[in-house]
Short mmCIF file of C-alpha atoms in Angstrom, two decimals:
data_model
loop_
_atom_site.label_atom_id
_atom_site.label_comp_id
_atom_site.label_asym_id
_atom_site.label_seq_id
_atom_site.Cartn_x
_atom_site.Cartn_y
_atom_site.Cartn_z
CA UNK A 1 -22.71 -2.10 4.50
CA UNK A 2 -25.68 0.12 3.70
CA UNK A 3 -29.08 -0.64 5.11
CA UNK A 4 -32.30 0.60 3.46
CA UNK A 5 -34.36 3.06 5.47
CA UNK A 6 -36.85 1.01 7.48
CA UNK A 7 -40.49 1.93 7.96
CA UNK A 8 -42.85 1.32 10.84
CA UNK A 9 -45.57 -0.29 8.74
CA UNK A 10 -45.55 -3.25 6.40
CA UNK A 11 -47.32 -1.17 3.78
CA UNK A 12 -44.51 1.36 3.69
CA UNK A 13 -41.93 -1.40 3.55
CA UNK A 14 -43.76 -3.04 0.67
CA UNK A 15 -43.96 0.27 -1.15
CA UNK A 16 -40.21 0.73 -0.76
CA UNK A 17 -39.53 -2.76 -2.12
CA UNK A 18 -41.85 -2.20 -5.08
CA UNK A 19 -40.27 1.17 -5.68
CA UNK A 20 -36.80 -0.41 -5.68
CA UNK A 21 -37.84 -3.22 -8.00
CA UNK A 22 -39.23 -0.67 -10.42
CA UNK A 23 -35.83 1.01 -10.60
CA UNK A 24 -36.43 3.67 -7.94
CA UNK A 25 -33.96 5.12 -5.47
CA UNK A 26 -33.16 3.53 -2.10
CA UNK A 27 -32.77 5.81 0.91
CA UNK A 28 -30.34 4.95 3.70
CA UNK A 29 -30.17 5.88 7.35
CA UNK A 30 -26.98 7.38 8.78
CA UNK A 31 -24.67 4.55 9.82
CA UNK A 32 -21.38 4.22 11.68
CA UNK A 33 -18.23 3.61 9.71
CA UNK A 34 -16.78 0.13 9.61
CA UNK A 35 -14.91 -0.82 12.76
CA UNK A 36 -11.54 -1.00 11.08
CA UNK A 37 -8.38 1.01 10.56
CA UNK A 38 -10.03 3.65 8.35
CA UNK A 39 -13.17 3.98 10.47
CA UNK A 40 -11.20 4.57 13.66
CA UNK A 41 -8.82 7.03 11.98
CA UNK A 42 -11.66 9.10 10.47
CA UNK A 43 -13.71 9.16 13.66
CA UNK A 44 -10.80 10.01 15.94
CA UNK A 45 -9.25 12.63 13.69
CA UNK A 46 -12.54 14.46 13.13
CA UNK A 47 -13.63 14.41 16.79
CA UNK A 48 -10.30 15.44 18.31
CA UNK A 49 -9.28 17.99 15.68
CA UNK A 50 -12.69 19.68 15.94
CA UNK A 51 -12.49 19.92 19.74
CA UNK A 52 -8.91 21.16 19.52
CA UNK A 53 -9.90 23.94 17.12
CA UNK A 54 -12.84 24.86 19.36
CA UNK A 55 -10.52 25.22 22.36
CA UNK A 56 -11.95 22.30 24.33
CA UNK A 57 -9.13 20.75 26.43
CA UNK A 58 -6.65 21.76 23.77
CA UNK A 59 -3.63 19.74 24.89
CA UNK A 60 -5.50 16.46 25.41
CA UNK A 61 -7.28 16.56 22.06
CA UNK A 62 -4.13 17.67 20.26
CA UNK A 63 -2.29 14.66 21.67
CA UNK A 64 -5.15 12.30 20.78
CA UNK A 65 -5.35 13.63 17.20
CA UNK A 66 -1.57 13.42 16.87
CA UNK A 67 -1.54 9.81 18.12
CA UNK A 68 -4.24 8.88 15.60
CA UNK A 69 -2.18 10.33 12.76
CA UNK A 70 1.01 8.71 14.06
CA UNK A 71 -0.71 5.31 14.01
CA UNK A 72 -1.82 5.91 10.41
CA UNK A 73 1.58 7.08 9.25
CA UNK A 74 3.45 4.42 11.21
CA UNK A 75 1.40 1.63 9.62
CA UNK A 76 1.95 3.17 6.16
CA UNK A 77 5.67 3.53 6.87
CA UNK A 78 5.90 -0.08 8.06
CA UNK A 79 4.19 -1.27 4.87
CA UNK A 80 6.60 0.78 2.77
CA UNK A 81 9.61 -0.47 4.72
CA UNK A 82 8.61 -4.15 4.43
CA UNK A 83 7.88 -4.00 0.70
CA UNK A 84 11.20 -2.17 0.14
CA UNK A 85 13.09 -4.86 2.08
CA UNK A 86 11.21 -7.56 0.16
CA UNK A 87 12.24 -5.96 -3.12
CA UNK A 88 15.85 -5.39 -2.04
CA UNK A 89 16.62 -8.69 -0.31
CA UNK A 90 14.42 -11.20 -2.14
CA UNK A 91 12.97 -9.96 -5.41
CA UNK A 92 16.16 -8.50 -6.91
CA UNK A 93 18.09 -11.69 -6.17
CA UNK A 94 15.35 -13.84 -7.70
CA UNK A 95 15.14 -11.62 -10.78
CA UNK A 96 18.89 -11.99 -11.37
CA UNK A 97 18.68 -15.80 -11.08
CA UNK A 98 15.68 -16.06 -13.38
CA UNK A 99 17.21 -13.77 -16.03
CA UNK A 100 20.46 -15.73 -15.98
CA UNK A 101 18.66 -19.08 -16.27
CA UNK A 102 16.46 -17.83 -19.10
CA UNK A 103 19.48 -16.46 -20.95
CA UNK A 104 21.17 -19.88 -20.77
CA UNK A 105 17.93 -21.53 -21.92
CA UNK A 106 17.69 -19.24 -24.95
CA UNK A 107 21.33 -19.72 -25.92
CA UNK A 108 21.04 -23.52 -25.70
CA UNK A 109 17.64 -23.96 -27.34
CA UNK A 110 18.40 -21.61 -30.24
CA UNK A 111 21.87 -23.15 -30.78
CA UNK A 112 23.66 -19.84 -30.45
CA UNK A 113 21.35 -17.92 -32.83
CA UNK A 114 20.66 -15.15 -30.36
CA UNK A 115 20.55 -11.42 -29.88
CA UNK A 116 21.14 -9.48 -26.68
CA UNK A 117 18.25 -7.58 -25.10
CA UNK A 118 18.46 -4.33 -23.13
CA UNK A 119 19.70 -6.24 -20.08
CA UNK A 120 22.48 -7.94 -22.02
CA UNK A 121 20.80 -11.35 -21.81
CA UNK A 122 20.37 -13.81 -24.67
CA UNK A 123 17.17 -13.92 -26.71
CA UNK A 124 16.69 -16.43 -29.52
CA UNK A 125 16.09 -15.52 -33.15
CA UNK A 126 12.86 -16.77 -34.73
CA UNK A 127 13.15 -19.96 -36.75
CA UNK A 128 16.08 -21.44 -34.84
CA UNK A 129 14.33 -22.96 -31.82
CA UNK A 130 15.29 -26.65 -31.48
CA UNK A 131 12.82 -28.37 -29.17
CA UNK A 132 14.87 -31.59 -29.10
CA UNK A 133 17.77 -29.85 -27.36
CA UNK A 134 15.75 -29.55 -24.16
CA UNK A 135 16.57 -33.20 -23.37
CA UNK A 136 20.21 -32.31 -22.68
CA UNK A 137 19.77 -28.80 -21.31
CA UNK A 138 20.93 -29.97 -17.87
CA UNK A 139 24.45 -29.54 -19.22
CA UNK A 140 24.06 -25.77 -18.88
CA UNK A 141 21.03 -25.16 -16.64
CA UNK A 142 18.66 -27.33 -14.62
CA UNK A 143 15.35 -28.33 -16.23
CA UNK A 144 13.69 -27.95 -12.83
CA UNK A 145 14.96 -24.39 -12.49
CA UNK A 146 13.74 -23.47 -15.96
CA UNK A 147 10.31 -25.05 -15.52
CA UNK A 148 9.86 -23.46 -12.10
CA UNK A 149 9.99 -19.97 -13.62
CA UNK A 150 6.42 -18.63 -13.11
CA UNK A 151 6.08 -17.48 -16.74
CA UNK A 152 6.57 -21.07 -17.89
CA UNK A 153 3.02 -21.70 -16.61
CA UNK A 154 1.18 -18.49 -17.52
CA UNK A 155 -2.33 -19.62 -16.57
CA UNK A 156 -1.48 -20.43 -12.97
CA UNK A 157 0.75 -17.39 -12.63
CA UNK A 158 -1.90 -15.04 -13.97
CA UNK A 159 -4.45 -16.61 -11.63
CA UNK A 160 -2.26 -15.87 -8.59
CA UNK A 161 -1.58 -12.36 -9.87
CA UNK A 162 -5.32 -11.81 -10.30
CA UNK A 163 -6.05 -12.89 -6.71
CA UNK A 164 -3.29 -10.63 -5.37
CA UNK A 165 -4.46 -7.70 -7.51
CA UNK A 166 -8.05 -8.15 -6.33
CA UNK A 167 -6.81 -8.08 -2.73
CA UNK A 168 -5.13 -4.72 -3.34
CA UNK A 169 -8.13 -3.42 -5.29
CA UNK A 170 -10.44 -4.29 -2.37
CA UNK A 171 -8.40 -2.03 -0.07
CA UNK A 172 -8.13 0.71 -2.71
CA UNK A 173 -11.87 0.51 -3.35
CA UNK A 174 -12.55 1.11 0.36
CA UNK A 175 -10.44 4.27 0.18
CA UNK A 176 -12.34 5.42 -2.92
CA UNK A 177 -15.65 4.76 -1.15
CA UNK A 178 -14.62 6.88 1.85
CA UNK A 179 -13.31 9.69 -0.37
CA UNK A 180 -16.61 9.73 -2.26
CA UNK A 181 -18.69 9.54 0.92
CA UNK A 182 -16.77 12.01 3.07
CA UNK A 183 -15.16 14.42 0.61
CA UNK A 184 -17.15 14.44 -2.62
CA UNK A 185 -20.77 14.04 -1.54
CA UNK A 186 -20.53 15.43 1.99
CA UNK A 187 -21.95 18.99 2.07
CA UNK A 188 -19.81 21.94 3.08
CA UNK A 189 -20.33 23.79 6.35
CA UNK A 190 -19.04 27.24 7.23
CA UNK A 191 -17.80 26.65 10.76
CA UNK A 192 -15.91 23.91 12.55
CA UNK A 193 -18.61 23.74 15.22
CA UNK A 194 -21.20 22.73 12.60
CA UNK A 195 -19.22 19.66 11.52
CA UNK A 196 -20.86 17.44 14.15
CA UNK A 197 -24.25 17.41 15.83
CA UNK A 198 -25.16 15.35 18.88
CA UNK A 199 -27.91 12.77 18.39
CA UNK A 200 -27.88 11.82 22.08
CA UNK A 201 -25.44 11.76 25.01
CA UNK A 202 -22.86 9.61 23.23
CA UNK A 203 -23.76 9.43 19.52
CA UNK A 204 -22.68 12.16 17.12
CA UNK A 205 -23.82 12.73 13.53
CA UNK A 206 -21.51 14.07 10.85
CA UNK A 207 -23.18 17.09 9.23
CA UNK A 208 -20.50 18.28 6.81
CA UNK A 209 -16.95 19.55 6.47
CA UNK A 210 -15.20 22.82 5.96
CA UNK A 211 -12.87 22.95 2.98
CA UNK A 212 -9.87 22.86 5.28
CA UNK A 213 -11.11 19.69 6.95
CA UNK A 214 -11.63 17.99 3.60
CA UNK A 215 -8.12 18.92 2.48
CA UNK A 216 -6.68 17.65 5.77
CA UNK A 217 -8.45 14.28 5.48
CA UNK A 218 -7.39 13.87 1.85
CA UNK A 219 -3.71 14.67 2.41
CA UNK A 220 -3.17 13.09 5.82
CA UNK A 221 -5.51 10.11 5.79
CA UNK A 222 -6.42 8.94 2.28
CA UNK A 223 -3.53 9.74 -0.07
CA UNK A 224 -0.76 7.87 1.83
CA UNK A 225 -2.60 4.50 1.99
CA UNK A 226 -3.72 4.90 -1.63
CA UNK A 227 -0.12 5.52 -2.71
CA UNK A 228 1.06 2.47 -0.74
CA UNK A 229 -1.62 0.35 -2.44
CA UNK A 230 -0.31 1.34 -5.87
CA UNK A 231 3.28 0.59 -4.87
CA UNK A 232 2.22 -2.74 -3.36
CA UNK A 233 0.33 -3.65 -6.53
CA UNK A 234 3.34 -3.02 -8.78
CA UNK A 235 6.10 -4.43 -6.58
CA UNK A 236 3.88 -7.29 -5.43
CA UNK A 237 3.28 -8.42 -9.00
CA UNK A 238 7.01 -8.14 -9.69
CA UNK A 239 7.81 -10.20 -6.59
CA UNK A 240 5.33 -12.92 -7.58
CA UNK A 241 6.62 -13.07 -11.14
CA UNK A 242 10.18 -13.45 -9.83
CA UNK A 243 9.34 -16.28 -7.41
CA UNK A 244 11.76 -19.19 -7.53
CA UNK A 245 9.28 -22.02 -7.87
CA UNK A 246 5.52 -22.35 -7.65
CA UNK A 247 5.53 -23.17 -3.95
CA UNK A 248 7.35 -19.86 -3.37
CA UNK A 249 4.83 -18.16 -5.64
CA UNK A 250 2.05 -19.12 -3.23
CA UNK A 251 4.12 -18.32 -0.13
CA UNK A 252 5.04 -14.90 -1.52
CA UNK A 253 1.36 -14.17 -2.21
CA UNK A 254 0.56 -14.93 1.46
CA UNK A 255 3.47 -12.74 2.62
CA UNK A 256 2.28 -9.86 0.45
CA UNK A 257 -1.24 -10.12 1.88
CA UNK A 258 0.28 -9.93 5.36
CA UNK A 259 1.97 -6.64 4.41
CA UNK A 260 -1.24 -5.28 2.88
CA UNK A 261 -3.32 -6.15 5.96
CA UNK A 262 -0.71 -4.87 8.42
CA UNK A 263 -2.79 -1.82 9.28
CA UNK A 264 -5.76 -4.00 10.22
CA UNK A 265 -3.50 -6.10 12.44
CA UNK A 266 -2.26 -2.95 14.15
CA UNK A 267 -5.83 -1.71 14.58
CA UNK A 268 -6.89 -4.89 16.36
CA UNK A 269 -3.71 -5.01 18.43
CA UNK A 270 -3.35 -1.44 19.71
CA UNK A 271 -6.70 0.35 19.26
CA UNK A 272 -7.96 1.49 22.72
CA UNK A 273 -11.44 0.35 23.70
CA UNK A 274 -12.76 3.91 23.87
CA UNK A 275 -11.69 4.40 20.22
CA UNK A 276 -13.73 1.35 19.23
CA UNK A 277 -16.76 2.76 21.06
CA UNK A 278 -16.30 6.18 19.47
CA UNK A 279 -16.21 4.60 16.01
CA UNK A 280 -19.49 2.78 16.66
CA UNK A 281 -21.10 6.01 17.88
CA UNK A 282 -19.91 8.13 14.94
CA UNK A 283 -22.78 8.25 12.42
CA UNK A 284 -22.25 9.24 8.80
CA UNK A 285 -25.18 10.19 6.55
CA UNK A 286 -25.37 9.04 2.95
CA UNK A 287 -26.00 12.15 0.88
CA UNK A 288 -26.84 10.28 -2.28
CA UNK A 289 -29.43 7.88 -3.55
CA UNK A 290 -28.62 4.41 -4.81
CA UNK A 291 -30.75 3.57 -7.80
CA UNK A 292 -31.84 -0.07 -7.88
CA UNK A 293 -31.01 -0.86 -11.49
CA UNK A 294 -28.57 -2.72 -13.69
CA UNK A 295 -25.88 -0.08 -13.27
CA UNK A 296 -25.80 -0.46 -9.47
CA UNK A 297 -25.93 -4.25 -9.65
CA UNK A 298 -23.21 -4.66 -12.24
CA UNK A 299 -21.13 -1.57 -11.50
CA UNK A 300 -19.01 -3.34 -8.92
CA UNK A 301 -17.94 -5.89 -11.55
CA UNK A 302 -16.13 -3.05 -13.29
CA UNK A 303 -13.42 -3.44 -10.67
CA UNK A 304 -13.04 -7.09 -11.68
CA UNK A 305 -12.69 -6.06 -15.32
CA UNK A 306 -10.10 -3.43 -14.39
CA UNK A 307 -8.18 -5.98 -12.30
CA UNK A 308 -8.12 -8.63 -15.03
CA UNK A 309 -7.11 -6.02 -17.61
CA UNK A 310 -4.26 -4.96 -15.34
CA UNK A 311 -3.03 -8.55 -14.97
CA UNK A 312 -3.05 -9.16 -18.73
CA UNK A 313 -1.33 -5.83 -19.43
CA UNK A 314 1.29 -6.44 -16.75
CA UNK A 315 2.18 -9.99 -17.81
CA UNK A 316 2.31 -9.32 -21.56
CA UNK A 317 3.51 -5.71 -21.70
CA UNK A 318 4.60 -4.11 -18.43
CA UNK A 319 6.54 -6.76 -16.52
CA UNK A 320 10.31 -6.26 -16.43
CA UNK A 321 11.34 -9.50 -14.72
CA UNK A 322 12.00 -11.08 -18.13
CA UNK A 323 11.90 -8.25 -20.68
CA UNK A 324 11.05 -9.37 -24.24
CA UNK A 325 9.95 -12.77 -22.98
CA UNK A 326 9.31 -15.06 -25.98
CA UNK A 327 6.86 -17.54 -24.43
CA UNK A 328 8.97 -20.41 -25.77
CA UNK A 329 9.43 -22.52 -22.64
CA UNK A 330 5.82 -23.50 -21.92
CA UNK A 331 5.58 -26.37 -24.44
CA UNK A 332 8.83 -28.08 -23.44
CA UNK A 333 8.11 -27.59 -19.74
CA UNK A 334 4.64 -29.09 -20.11
CA UNK A 335 6.15 -32.31 -21.46
CA UNK A 336 8.81 -32.30 -18.75
CA UNK A 337 6.24 -31.83 -15.99
CA UNK A 338 4.08 -34.66 -17.36
CA UNK A 339 7.05 -37.01 -17.19
CA UNK A 340 8.02 -35.69 -13.76
CA UNK A 341 4.56 -36.25 -12.28
CA UNK A 342 3.78 -39.57 -13.95
CA UNK A 343 3.36 -42.64 -11.67
CA UNK A 344 6.50 -44.21 -13.14
CA UNK A 345 8.68 -41.20 -12.47
CA UNK A 346 11.44 -41.83 -9.87
CA UNK A 347 10.33 -38.67 -8.03
CA UNK A 348 6.70 -39.81 -7.94
CA UNK A 349 7.63 -43.16 -6.51
#
C-alpha cells in the first residue's frame, strides 16, 4: 500500500535503493486511504465534521457526517445481529447434539466406567477404553455422527480454524494500522481549521488532529469494528467446532466470512460516487520511517504466529463445545473412514 518516495533522476533512485538495501529508512509520499469501508468512513467523517465545526453549511455537513456514522454503526449492528442469530439458532443446537453424541460414545466405549463433567455428560475413566466396542456402537449412536464431529479430525479442523482466524486477523490488522497511522503517529494540531490543508482545487492533505478529533475517531469509528472482530473470532471458532459434519464445517466458514465482509459489501452497494472521489482525493502523510531490515520483513509474520497460537490454545484449552475432550475418537474414526472410503465399500460403489 505504501510507495517509496520517487526521485526525478536515476542517480537519486539508485541511491535510495542502495540506502534501503543497506538497512536505511524508506520515505513515503502522502497517499490516499484504501477505497474501502474504513477509507470512506475516515475521509467523510473528518471532512464533514471539520466543516460543521467551522460553521460551513452546518446542516448539510452535519447530515453527511451523521449518515457516515450511521452506515458504520448499521454495518456493525448487522454483523452483531447475524452472529447472534447464528449462535442462537444454529450453534447452540449443534453443540447440544454433539455433546449428547459424545456422551453416548464415552459411556459405550468405556463400558460404563465414566464420570460426569461440568455439563453432566459422560467422560470415560483412563484404562477402561475398549476399542473393539466401536464395531457395535450403532446400537446407541451412529458411527457417522460420531466421526463427523470436527474434533475427531483435529488436523483438518485446526486448518479451517486457522484460515478463519487469519481472515479475522486481516481485518483487525487493518484497524490497528489505521489507529497507528491516524491516532498514534499523526501530529497534534491546535485548531480544527489546521486539520486539513488544500493541495489543489479538489485534493486535501491531512495535517494532524486535535485531541478531541482523535478521541472521536477512536470511539466512534475504530473501537466498534475491533470489538465485533473479537466477538466474531470467538463465536466463529465455536460455530466451526460445533459443525455437524465436515461439509457443514466448510459451509459455516464461508458463511462466517460473509458476515465479516458485510461492511465491504455495504460499501460497494450504497457508497455514493462523490464519497468514492473524496476518498481518492484525501491524502494521508506517513509520519514515520520504515527501516528496510529483517524486523520490517519478518514483522508481519508475527500475526501468523499469533493466529496459530490462538488456534492451538482454543482447540486444546479454551473451547467449550466439548469440555474436557479426551481425544479418544480419532483412532477408531480413522479406521472407520478408511473402510467407508475404500473402493469396496457399499457407499463408494
